[in-house]
Coordinates of C-alpha atoms in Angstrom, one line a residue:
M1 CA 0.0 0.0 0.0
P2 CA 1.5 3.4 -0.9
L3 CA 2.5 5.6 2.0
E4 CA 0.1 8.3 0.9
T5 CA -2.9 6.1 1.8
L6 CA -1.4 4.5 4.9
I7 CA -3.0 6.8 7.5
N8 CA -6.5 8.2 6.7
A9 CA -7.0 11.1 9.2
G10 CA -10.3 12.8 9.8
F11 CA -11.2 16.4 10.6
I12 CA -10.9 15.7 14.4
D13 CA -7.4 14.3 13.9
Y14 CA -6.3 17.5 12.3
V15 CA -7.9 19.6 15.0
I16 CA -5.9 17.7 17.7
L17 CA -2.7 18.2 15.7
L18 CA -3.4 22.0 15.3
I19 CA -4.1 22.4 19.0
Y20 CA -0.8 20.7 19.8
F21 CA 1.3 22.8 17.5
L22 CA -0.3 26.0 18.9
F23 CA 0.8 24.9 22.3
V24 CA 4.3 24.1 21.2
L25 CA 4.8 27.5 19.6
G26 CA 3.1 29.3 22.6
I27 CA 5.6 27.7 24.9
G28 CA 8.5 29.0 22.7
L29 CA 7.1 32.5 22.7
A30 CA 6.6 32.4 26.5
A31 CA 10.1 31.1 27.1
K32 CA 11.6 33.8 25.0
R33 CA 10.5 36.5 27.6
H34 CA 12.9 34.9 30.1
V35 CA 16.0 34.7 28.0
S36 CA 18.2 37.5 29.0
G37 CA 21.7 36.0 28.6
S38 CA 23.6 32.9 27.6
L39 CA 23.0 31.1 30.9
D40 CA 19.2 31.5 30.3
F41 CA 19.4 30.4 26.7
F42 CA 21.8 27.5 27.1
L43 CA 21.0 26.2 30.7
S44 CA 17.7 27.9 31.6
G45 CA 19.3 30.0 34.2
R46 CA 19.7 26.9 36.3
S47 CA 16.3 27.6 37.7
L48 CA 14.1 24.5 36.9
P49 CA 12.7 22.1 39.6
G50 CA 13.8 18.5 39.7
W51 CA 10.5 17.0 38.6
V52 CA 10.5 19.2 35.4
T53 CA 14.1 18.4 34.5
G54 CA 13.5 14.7 35.4
L55 CA 10.6 14.4 33.0
A56 CA 12.5 16.4 30.4
F57 CA 15.5 14.0 30.9
V58 CA 13.4 11.0 29.9
S59 CA 11.5 12.9 27.3
A60 CA 14.6 14.1 25.5
N61 CA 15.5 10.4 25.0
L62 CA 11.8 9.5 24.0
G63 CA 12.4 10.3 20.4
A64 CA 13.1 8.1 17.4
V65 CA 15.3 5.8 19.5
E66 CA 12.4 4.9 21.7
I67 CA 9.3 5.0 19.5
M68 CA 10.5 3.7 16.0
G69 CA 13.7 2.2 17.0
Q70 CA 12.5 0.1 20.0
S71 CA 9.2 -0.8 18.4
A72 CA 11.3 -2.1 15.4
N73 CA 13.4 -4.1 17.9
G74 CA 10.2 -5.4 19.5
A75 CA 9.0 -6.6 16.1
Q76 CA 12.3 -8.1 15.1
M77 CA 13.5 -9.8 18.3
G78 CA 10.7 -9.5 21.0
V79 CA 11.2 -9.3 24.8
P80 CA 15.1 -9.1 24.7
A81 CA 14.7 -5.5 23.4
V82 CA 13.8 -4.5 27.1
H83 CA 17.5 -4.7 27.8
Y84 CA 17.9 -1.3 26.3
F85 CA 16.0 0.0 29.2
W86 CA 16.4 -2.2 32.3
I87 CA 20.1 -3.0 31.6
G88 CA 21.0 -0.4 29.0
A89 CA 19.7 2.7 30.9
I90 CA 18.6 2.4 34.5
P91 CA 21.9 1.4 36.2
A92 CA 23.7 4.2 34.2
M93 CA 21.1 6.8 35.1
I94 CA 21.4 6.0 38.8
F95 CA 25.2 6.2 38.6
L96 CA 25.0 9.6 36.8
G97 CA 22.8 11.0 39.5
I98 CA 24.6 9.7 42.5
V99 CA 28.2 9.9 41.4
M100 CA 28.8 12.1 38.4
M101 CA 26.3 15.0 38.7
P102 CA 28.1 16.5 41.7
F103 CA 31.2 17.0 39.4
Y104 CA 29.2 18.4 36.5
Y105 CA 27.0 20.7 38.5
G106 CA 29.5 21.6 41.2
S107 CA 32.2 22.6 38.7
G108 CA 29.8 25.3 37.1
V109 CA 30.4 24.2 33.5
R110 CA 27.9 24.8 30.9
S111 CA 28.6 21.6 28.8
V112 CA 30.3 18.2 29.0
P113 CA 33.1 19.3 26.7
E114 CA 33.7 22.3 29.0
F115 CA 34.2 19.8 31.8
M116 CA 36.8 18.1 29.6
L117 CA 38.6 21.4 29.1
K118 CA 38.9 21.9 32.9
R119 CA 40.0 18.3 33.5
F120 CA 42.3 17.7 30.5
G121 CA 42.9 21.0 28.7
P122 CA 42.3 22.4 25.2
A123 CA 43.3 19.4 23.0
A124 CA 40.9 16.9 24.6
H125 CA 38.2 19.6 24.8
L126 CA 38.4 20.4 21.1
V127 CA 38.3 16.7 20.2
N128 CA 35.3 16.1 22.4
A129 CA 33.4 19.2 21.2
I130 CA 33.9 18.4 17.5
S131 CA 32.9 14.7 17.8
F132 CA 30.0 15.5 19.9
A133 CA 28.7 18.2 17.6
L134 CA 29.1 15.8 14.6
A135 CA 27.1 13.0 16.5
Q136 CA 24.3 15.4 17.4
L137 CA 23.8 16.3 13.7
L138 CA 23.8 12.7 12.7
I139 CA 21.3 11.8 15.3
A140 CA 19.1 14.8 14.7
G141 CA 18.7 13.5 11.2
V142 CA 17.2 10.3 12.5
N143 CA 14.5 12.2 14.3
L144 CA 13.9 14.5 11.5
Y145 CA 13.6 11.7 8.9
L146 CA 10.9 10.0 11.0
L147 CA 9.2 13.2 11.7
G148 CA 9.1 13.8 8.0
T149 CA 7.7 10.4 7.2
I150 CA 4.7 11.0 9.7
V151 CA 3.9 14.3 7.9
H152 CA 4.4 12.5 4.6
A153 CA 1.9 9.7 5.7
L154 CA -0.6 12.0 7.1
L155 CA -0.7 14.7 4.3
G156 CA 0.7 12.9 1.3
W157 CA 3.3 15.6 0.7
P158 CA 6.6 14.6 -0.9
L159 CA 9.2 13.6 1.7
W160 CA 11.5 16.5 1.1
V161 CA 8.7 19.0 1.6
A162 CA 7.6 17.2 4.8
L163 CA 11.2 17.2 6.1
I164 CA 11.5 21.1 5.6
V165 CA 8.2 21.7 7.3
A166 CA 9.0 19.5 10.3
A167 CA 12.4 21.1 10.6
V168 CA 11.0 24.7 10.6
I169 CA 8.5 23.9 13.4
V170 CA 11.3 22.6 15.7
L171 CA 13.6 25.5 14.6
V172 CA 11.1 28.2 15.6
Y173 CA 10.5 27.2 19.2
I174 CA 14.2 26.3 19.9
T175 CA 15.4 29.6 18.4
L176 CA 12.8 31.7 20.3
G177 CA 13.2 30.2 23.8
G178 CA 16.4 28.2 23.9
L179 CA 16.7 25.4 26.4
S180 CA 13.7 26.4 28.5
A181 CA 11.5 26.1 25.5
A182 CA 12.9 22.7 24.7
I183 CA 12.5 21.4 28.3
Y184 CA 8.9 22.6 28.9
N185 CA 7.9 21.3 25.5
E186 CA 9.6 18.0 26.5
V187 CA 7.4 17.8 29.6
L188 CA 4.2 18.4 27.6
Q189 CA 5.5 15.9 25.0
F190 CA 6.0 13.3 27.7
F191 CA 2.4 13.2 28.6
V192 CA 1.2 13.4 25.0
I193 CA 3.4 10.5 24.0
V194 CA 2.1 8.3 26.8
A195 CA -1.5 9.2 26.0
S196 CA -0.9 8.4 22.3
L197 CA 0.8 5.0 22.7
L198 CA -1.3 3.6 25.4
P199 CA -4.4 3.0 23.2
L200 CA -2.3 1.0 20.7
V201 CA -1.2 -1.4 23.6
I202 CA -4.6 -1.8 25.0
I203 CA -6.4 -2.3 21.7
G204 CA -3.6 -4.5 20.4
L205 CA -3.5 -6.8 23.5
H206 CA -7.3 -7.1 23.2
R207 CA -7.0 -8.2 19.5
V208 CA -4.6 -10.9 20.3
G209 CA -6.2 -12.3 23.5
G210 CA -3.9 -10.6 26.0
W211 CA -0.4 -11.5 26.9
N212 CA -1.0 -15.2 26.6
G213 CA -2.5 -14.8 23.2
L214 CA 0.5 -12.7 22.0
K215 CA 2.9 -15.4 23.2
A216 CA 0.9 -18.1 21.3
K217 CA 0.9 -16.1 18.1
I218 CA 4.6 -15.4 18.3
T219 CA 5.3 -19.1 19.0
E220 CA 3.1 -20.0 15.9
A221 CA 5.0 -17.7 13.7
A222 CA 8.3 -18.8 14.9
N223 CA 7.4 -22.5 14.3
A224 CA 6.1 -21.8 10.9
H225 CA 9.3 -20.0 9.7
P226 CA 12.2 -21.6 11.7
D227 CA 14.8 -20.5 9.1
T228 CA 14.0 -16.7 9.3
I229 CA 12.4 -16.1 12.7
A230 CA 14.2 -16.6 16.1
P231 CA 12.8 -19.4 18.3
A232 CA 9.9 -18.3 20.4
A233 CA 11.9 -19.1 23.6
Q234 CA 14.4 -16.5 22.6
Q235 CA 11.7 -13.9 21.8
L236 CA 9.6 -14.3 24.9
H237 CA 12.3 -14.1 27.6
S238 CA 14.7 -11.3 28.2
W239 CA 17.6 -13.6 29.2
P240 CA 19.9 -14.8 27.8
G241 CA 18.9 -12.6 24.9
Q242 CA 20.6 -14.2 21.9
A243 CA 18.1 -12.4 19.5
L244 CA 19.6 -9.1 20.7
S245 CA 23.3 -9.9 21.2
G246 CA 23.9 -12.0 18.0
F247 CA 25.8 -14.7 20.0
D248 CA 24.3 -18.2 19.9
N249 CA 26.1 -19.2 23.0
P250 CA 23.9 -18.2 26.0
V251 CA 26.9 -17.4 28.2
L252 CA 28.6 -15.1 25.5
S253 CA 25.1 -13.5 25.0
V254 CA 24.7 -12.6 28.6
L255 CA 28.4 -11.3 28.8
G256 CA 27.8 -9.2 25.5
I257 CA 24.6 -7.7 26.8
V258 CA 26.0 -6.9 30.4
F259 CA 29.3 -5.5 29.3
G260 CA 28.7 -4.3 25.7
L261 CA 25.3 -2.8 26.2
G262 CA 24.9 -2.6 30.0
F263 CA 28.3 -1.2 30.8
V264 CA 30.1 0.3 27.8
L265 CA 27.3 1.6 25.6
S266 CA 24.9 2.4 28.4
F267 CA 27.2 4.2 30.7
G268 CA 29.0 5.8 27.7
Y269 CA 25.6 7.2 26.6
W270 CA 23.9 8.3 29.8
T271 CA 26.8 9.6 31.7
T272 CA 28.6 11.7 29.0
N273 CA 25.9 12.6 26.5
F274 CA 25.3 16.3 26.9
V275 CA 21.8 16.0 25.4
E276 CA 20.8 14.2 28.7
V277 CA 23.3 15.9 31.1
Q278 CA 22.2 19.3 30.0
R279 CA 18.7 18.8 31.5
A280 CA 20.2 17.9 34.9
M281 CA 22.5 20.9 34.7
A282 CA 19.5 23.2 34.2
S283 CA 18.2 22.2 37.8
D284 CA 17.8 24.8 40.5
S285 CA 20.1 23.0 43.0
L286 CA 22.8 20.3 43.3
S287 CA 20.1 18.1 45.0
S288 CA 17.7 18.5 42.1
S289 CA 20.4 17.9 39.6
R290 CA 21.4 14.7 41.2
K291 CA 17.7 13.5 41.4
T292 CA 17.0 14.4 37.8
P293 CA 18.2 11.3 36.1
I294 CA 16.8 9.2 39.0
I295 CA 13.3 10.8 38.7
G296 CA 13.5 10.2 35.0
A297 CA 14.4 6.5 35.7
F298 CA 10.9 5.7 37.2
P299 CA 9.0 6.4 33.9
K300 CA 11.9 5.0 31.9
M301 CA 11.3 1.5 33.5
L302 CA 7.8 1.5 32.1
V303 CA 8.6 2.8 28.5
P304 CA 9.2 -0.7 27.1
F305 CA 5.5 -1.4 27.6
L306 CA 4.7 1.5 25.3
T307 CA 7.4 0.9 22.7
V308 CA 8.8 -2.7 22.6
L309 CA 5.3 -4.2 23.2
P310 CA 3.6 -2.4 20.2
G311 CA 6.4 -3.8 18.0
M312 CA 5.7 -7.3 19.2
L313 CA 2.0 -6.8 18.5
A314 CA 2.7 -5.5 15.0
A315 CA 4.7 -8.6 14.2
V316 CA 1.6 -10.8 14.7
L317 CA -1.2 -8.2 13.8
V318 CA 0.2 -6.4 10.9
P319 CA 0.4 -8.6 7.7
E320 CA 3.2 -6.5 6.1
I321 CA 5.4 -6.7 9.2
A322 CA 4.7 -10.4 9.7
R323 CA 5.7 -11.1 6.2
T324 CA 8.8 -9.0 6.5
K325 CA 9.8 -11.0 9.6
A326 CA 9.2 -14.2 7.7
G327 CA 11.8 -13.1 5.2
E328 CA 9.7 -11.6 2.4
E329 CA 10.4 -8.3 0.7
V330 CA 7.1 -6.3 0.9
A331 CA 6.6 -3.2 -1.2
G332 CA 5.5 0.0 0.6
G333 CA 6.4 1.5 4.0
A334 CA 7.9 4.7 5.0
S335 CA 10.9 4.4 2.6
G336 CA 8.4 4.1 -0.4
N337 CA 10.4 1.0 -1.5
L338 CA 10.2 -1.9 1.1
V339 CA 8.4 -2.3 4.4
Q340 CA 10.8 -2.0 7.3
Y341 CA 10.6 -2.9 11.0
N342 CA 10.7 0.9 11.6
D343 CA 7.2 1.1 10.1
S344 CA 5.6 -1.1 12.8
V345 CA 3.8 1.7 14.8
L346 CA 2.5 3.5 11.6
F347 CA 0.9 0.2 10.5
L348 CA -0.5 -0.4 13.9
I349 CA -2.1 3.1 13.9
R350 CA -3.6 2.3 10.5
D351 CA -5.0 -1.0 11.5
L352 CA -6.1 -0.4 15.2
L353 CA -7.2 3.1 15.9
P354 CA -10.4 5.0 15.0
T355 CA -10.7 8.7 14.1
G356 CA -9.7 10.9 17.2
L357 CA -7.3 8.3 18.5
T358 CA -5.5 8.4 15.2
G359 CA -5.0 12.2 15.6
L360 CA -3.8 11.6 19.2
A361 CA -1.3 8.9 18.1
I362 CA 0.1 10.9 15.3
T363 CA 0.5 13.9 17.6
G364 CA 2.4 11.7 20.1
L365 CA 4.7 10.5 17.3
L366 CA 5.3 14.1 16.1
A367 CA 5.9 15.1 19.8
A368 CA 8.5 12.2 20.3
F369 CA 10.4 13.1 17.2
M370 CA 10.3 16.8 17.9
A371 CA 11.5 16.2 21.4
G372 CA 14.3 14.1 20.2
M373 CA 15.4 16.5 17.4
A374 CA 15.0 19.6 19.7
A375 CA 17.3 17.9 22.4
N376 CA 19.9 17.2 19.7
V377 CA 19.7 20.7 18.3
S378 CA 19.7 22.5 21.7
A379 CA 22.7 20.5 22.8
F380 CA 24.5 21.2 19.5
N381 CA 23.9 24.9 19.6
T382 CA 25.4 25.0 23.2
V383 CA 28.5 23.1 22.4
F384 CA 29.1 25.0 19.1
S385 CA 28.6 28.4 20.7
V386 CA 30.3 27.9 24.1
D387 CA 33.0 25.2 23.3
I388 CA 34.0 25.8 19.7
W389 CA 33.1 29.4 18.7
E390 CA 33.7 31.3 21.9
R391 CA 36.7 29.2 22.8
Y392 CA 38.5 29.0 19.5
V393 CA 37.1 31.3 17.0
I394 CA 36.0 34.7 18.4
K395 CA 36.8 35.3 22.0
G396 CA 35.7 38.1 24.4
K397 CA 32.5 39.2 22.8
S398 CA 29.3 40.2 24.7
D399 CA 26.8 37.8 26.1
D400 CA 24.2 38.8 23.5
Y401 CA 26.7 38.0 20.8
Y402 CA 27.0 34.4 21.8
V403 CA 23.3 34.0 22.2
K404 CA 22.9 35.2 18.5
V405 CA 25.6 32.7 17.5
G406 CA 23.6 29.9 19.3
R407 CA 20.5 30.9 17.3
I408 CA 22.4 30.9 14.1
A409 CA 23.9 27.5 15.0
T410 CA 20.4 26.1 15.6
I411 CA 19.4 27.2 12.0
I412 CA 22.6 25.7 10.5
A413 CA 22.1 22.4 12.5
T414 CA 18.5 22.1 11.3
I415 CA 19.6 22.5 7.7
I416 CA 22.3 19.9 8.0
A417 CA 19.9 17.6 9.8
I418 CA 17.7 17.5 6.7
G419 CA 20.7 16.1 4.8
T420 CA 21.6 13.5 7.6
A421 CA 18.0 12.4 7.6
V422 CA 18.5 10.9 4.1
M423 CA 21.3 8.8 5.6
A424 CA 19.2 7.4 8.3
S425 CA 16.5 6.4 5.7
G426 CA 18.7 3.5 4.5
F427 CA 18.5 1.4 7.7
S428 CA 15.7 -1.1 8.1
N429 CA 16.1 -0.9 11.9
I430 CA 17.4 2.5 13.0
M431 CA 18.7 1.2 16.3
D432 CA 21.5 -0.4 14.2
Y433 CA 22.4 3.1 13.0
L434 CA 22.1 4.7 16.5
Q435 CA 24.0 2.1 18.4
T436 CA 26.8 2.2 15.9
L437 CA 27.0 6.0 16.4
F438 CA 27.1 5.6 20.2
G439 CA 29.9 3.0 19.9
F440 CA 31.9 5.6 17.9
F441 CA 31.4 8.6 20.1
N442 CA 30.1 7.8 23.5
A443 CA 32.0 4.5 24.5
P444 CA 35.5 6.1 24.2
L445 CA 34.4 9.3 25.9
F446 CA 33.1 7.3 28.9
A447 CA 36.5 5.6 29.2
T448 CA 38.2 9.0 29.3
F449 CA 35.7 10.3 31.8
I450 CA 36.1 7.4 34.1
L451 CA 39.8 7.6 34.2
G452 CA 39.7 11.4 34.5
M453 CA 37.3 11.4 37.5
F454 CA 38.9 8.6 39.4
W455 CA 42.6 8.5 38.4
K456 CA 44.4 11.8 39.3
K457 CA 47.4 10.6 37.2
S458 CA 45.5 10.7 34.0
T459 CA 47.2 13.5 32.0
P460 CA 46.0 16.1 29.4
H461 CA 47.8 14.2 26.5
A462 CA 46.1 11.0 27.6
G463 CA 42.8 12.7 27.4
W464 CA 42.9 13.6 23.7
S465 CA 44.9 10.7 22.5
G466 CA 42.7 8.1 24.2
L467 CA 39.6 9.7 22.7
V468 CA 41.1 9.7 19.2
A469 CA 42.4 6.1 19.4
G470 CA 39.3 4.7 20.9
T471 CA 37.0 6.4 18.3
L472 CA 39.2 5.2 15.4
S473 CA 39.3 1.6 16.7
A474 CA 35.5 1.5 17.1
V475 CA 35.2 2.7 13.5
V476 CA 37.7 0.0 12.3
V477 CA 35.7 -2.7 13.9
W478 CA 32.5 -1.5 12.4
A479 CA 34.3 -1.2 8.9
L480 CA 35.6 -4.8 9.2
S481 CA 32.0 -5.9 9.6
M482 CA 30.8 -4.0 6.7
A483 CA 33.6 -5.4 4.5
G484 CA 32.5 -8.9 5.5
V485 CA 35.5 -9.9 7.4
Y486 CA 33.2 -11.0 10.2
T487 CA 29.4 -11.0 10.7
L488 CA 27.3 -10.7 13.9
P489 CA 23.5 -10.8 13.7
G490 CA 21.3 -8.5 15.9
Q491 CA 23.3 -5.5 17.2
G492 CA 26.3 -7.5 18.1
T493 CA 28.5 -5.4 15.8
A494 CA 27.6 -2.2 17.6
F495 CA 28.3 -3.9 21.0
L496 CA 31.7 -5.1 19.7
A497 CA 32.7 -1.8 18.3
A498 CA 31.8 0.0 21.5
L499 CA 33.8 -2.5 23.6
A500 CA 36.8 -2.0 21.3
G501 CA 36.6 1.8 21.5
F502 CA 36.3 1.6 25.4
V503 CA 39.2 -0.9 25.8
V504 CA 41.6 0.9 23.4
D505 CA 40.8 4.3 25.0
I506 CA 41.6 2.9 28.4
L507 CA 44.9 1.3 27.2
V508 CA 46.1 4.2 25.2
S509 CA 45.2 6.6 28.1
V510 CA 47.1 4.7 30.7
V511 CA 50.2 4.2 28.6
V512 CA 50.3 7.9 27.6
S513 CA 49.8 8.9 31.3
L514 CA 52.8 6.9 32.3
F515 CA 55.0 9.0 30.0
T516 CA 53.6 12.4 30.3
A517 CA 53.0 14.9 33.3
P518 CA 49.7 15.1 35.0
K519 CA 48.0 18.3 36.2
P520 CA 48.9 19.6 39.7
A521 CA 46.6 18.3 42.4
T522 CA 45.5 21.9 43.2
E523 CA 43.9 22.1 39.7
L524 CA 41.9 18.9 40.1
V525 CA 39.6 20.0 43.0
G526 CA 36.0 19.5 41.9
L527 CA 37.1 17.4 38.9
V528 CA 38.7 14.3 40.5
Y529 CA 37.1 12.3 43.2
S530 CA 40.2 11.8 45.4
E531 CA 41.1 15.5 45.3
T532 CA 37.6 16.9 46.0
P533 CA 36.3 17.4 49.6
K534 CA 33.2 15.4 50.3
E535 CA 31.1 18.5 51.3
H536 CA 31.5 19.7 47.6
L537 CA 29.7 16.6 46.3
I538 CA 26.6 16.7 48.6
D539 CA 23.9 19.4 48.9
P540 CA 23.6 20.2 52.6
H541 CA 19.9 21.0 52.1
E542 CA 19.2 17.3 51.2
K543 CA 19.7 16.2 54.9
T544 CA 16.6 18.2 55.7
L545 CA 14.4 16.2 53.3
P546 CA 12.5 13.1 54.1
W547 CA 14.2 9.9 53.0
Y548 CA 11.9 9.4 50.0
R549 CA 13.1 12.6 48.4
R550 CA 16.8 12.0 48.9
T551 CA 18.9 10.9 46.0
V552 CA 20.5 7.7 47.1
P553 CA 17.3 6.0 48.6
L554 CA 15.4 7.0 45.4
G555 CA 18.2 5.4 43.3
M556 CA 18.0 2.2 45.3
I557 CA 14.2 2.0 44.9
V558 CA 14.6 2.3 41.1
L559 CA 17.4 -0.4 41.0
A560 CA 15.3 -2.8 43.2
V561 CA 12.3 -2.6 40.9
T562 CA 14.4 -2.9 37.8
V563 CA 15.8 -6.2 39.3
V564 CA 12.3 -7.4 39.9
L565 CA 11.3 -6.7 36.3
N566 CA 14.3 -8.6 35.0
I567 CA 13.2 -11.6 37.0
I568 CA 9.6 -11.5 35.9
F569 CA 10.5 -11.2 32.2

């Protein structure tokens, strides 16, 4: 079926969309009144409460990765996709809140690369700033591409027109209000996304006869196509997760998931990705900044039921996805050529939802992709303006000047994202694309950060050389896979590339540190754990709060619930 006729929206659906866009632009205009300087534009004046930044923290990640990527994973591999949340997010989010945010927030930096500048010096700072800015442009393209396909499916416009219109909407509210506009829109978008995806889950489960009916249909499909579909036992249990890791051996599969995804990729992403850390840095206190990722972890635990589960439902309810999973090439889909796993949610909307709910679901998808793209763009404009332009190109200008540079950078980033959106369109499962990027950029950065925060002898030369060597090694591992030197199914290649980047970064950093001079201990206060007084790492106000509002107890509650979920599923 051509994409133009995939979603038949009614008048009420368009009214719902219009109301949402008016709210989005209204928030941008309201936020503009409070932008009086660079701290307001880039970090919301550090004035936002923890619950706002906590919801924005999870909403900023609730874009293409979660909706299309995780529903694609659910359709393709089933329950093991939950590892991206319960192993690949929650532990790292808790670690960020409890251990790392005191260093980020307490050091007064405006970005993650600026922290690298203070810890390692200009060379490591520049390498990190450039690689991060490049990554954000590539990832923003994913969100923009999927945003464009929704507009294309709804209105029947050519994809290039849909891409431009979608980009302009995001551009307007970020340019007007900076980070505050992005964050308050992300809070709104979080509730819109939940309200839009929940009907898909409820109606879908009703159609298949509940959870037991879904398991029966997945088992039936797996038995009917044993050569192309993973065994039902692998699809219906999170562990050992061979369908995700690509390793047939269950022990290797568990090790790959725990260390490749759960440690290197997860900690690399959540603890060093400025898109996420920026939300916590916008908090009104050290206590709020530490609790931001932990508050976000509570809804994050439940997101698989709104993303992975619809993908599993699509694999048995949507004929086009079922045939694709069975190994057929089915014409149509968002690409206009062949149906892909990324199309799962679109087909579910077509097959399950009546008028009204269709408008709500489309609004939720648009909200998700706008949240993701806005998060990428707002992080890019901060790093470009603060870490590249102000530091290395034109120094000493007025605050207003750098805010203008930030707004121009936003426009440039949006235009470039239209180009990178075309690259993203070539992947049947966009999680393959995204995990590859995270392996290139985040895994080596995490290695450098861990050494820098907990080993005072890690030197400035080690900072930049480890980053470069780690990134190049991850690219080489990926290139060897693309050349056919070795093959791993699932997302095993991304896990292996990330692991290589992490290990090589550590080895190179340690060796270089042994032959170069470290910074004096007096320059490492607030940057290295052993050199920082403990009172600098704790908000004294937190002692006056009841236990359930303190950082560490909240983190332990989240961790305990996550363990229970892993046992149940």
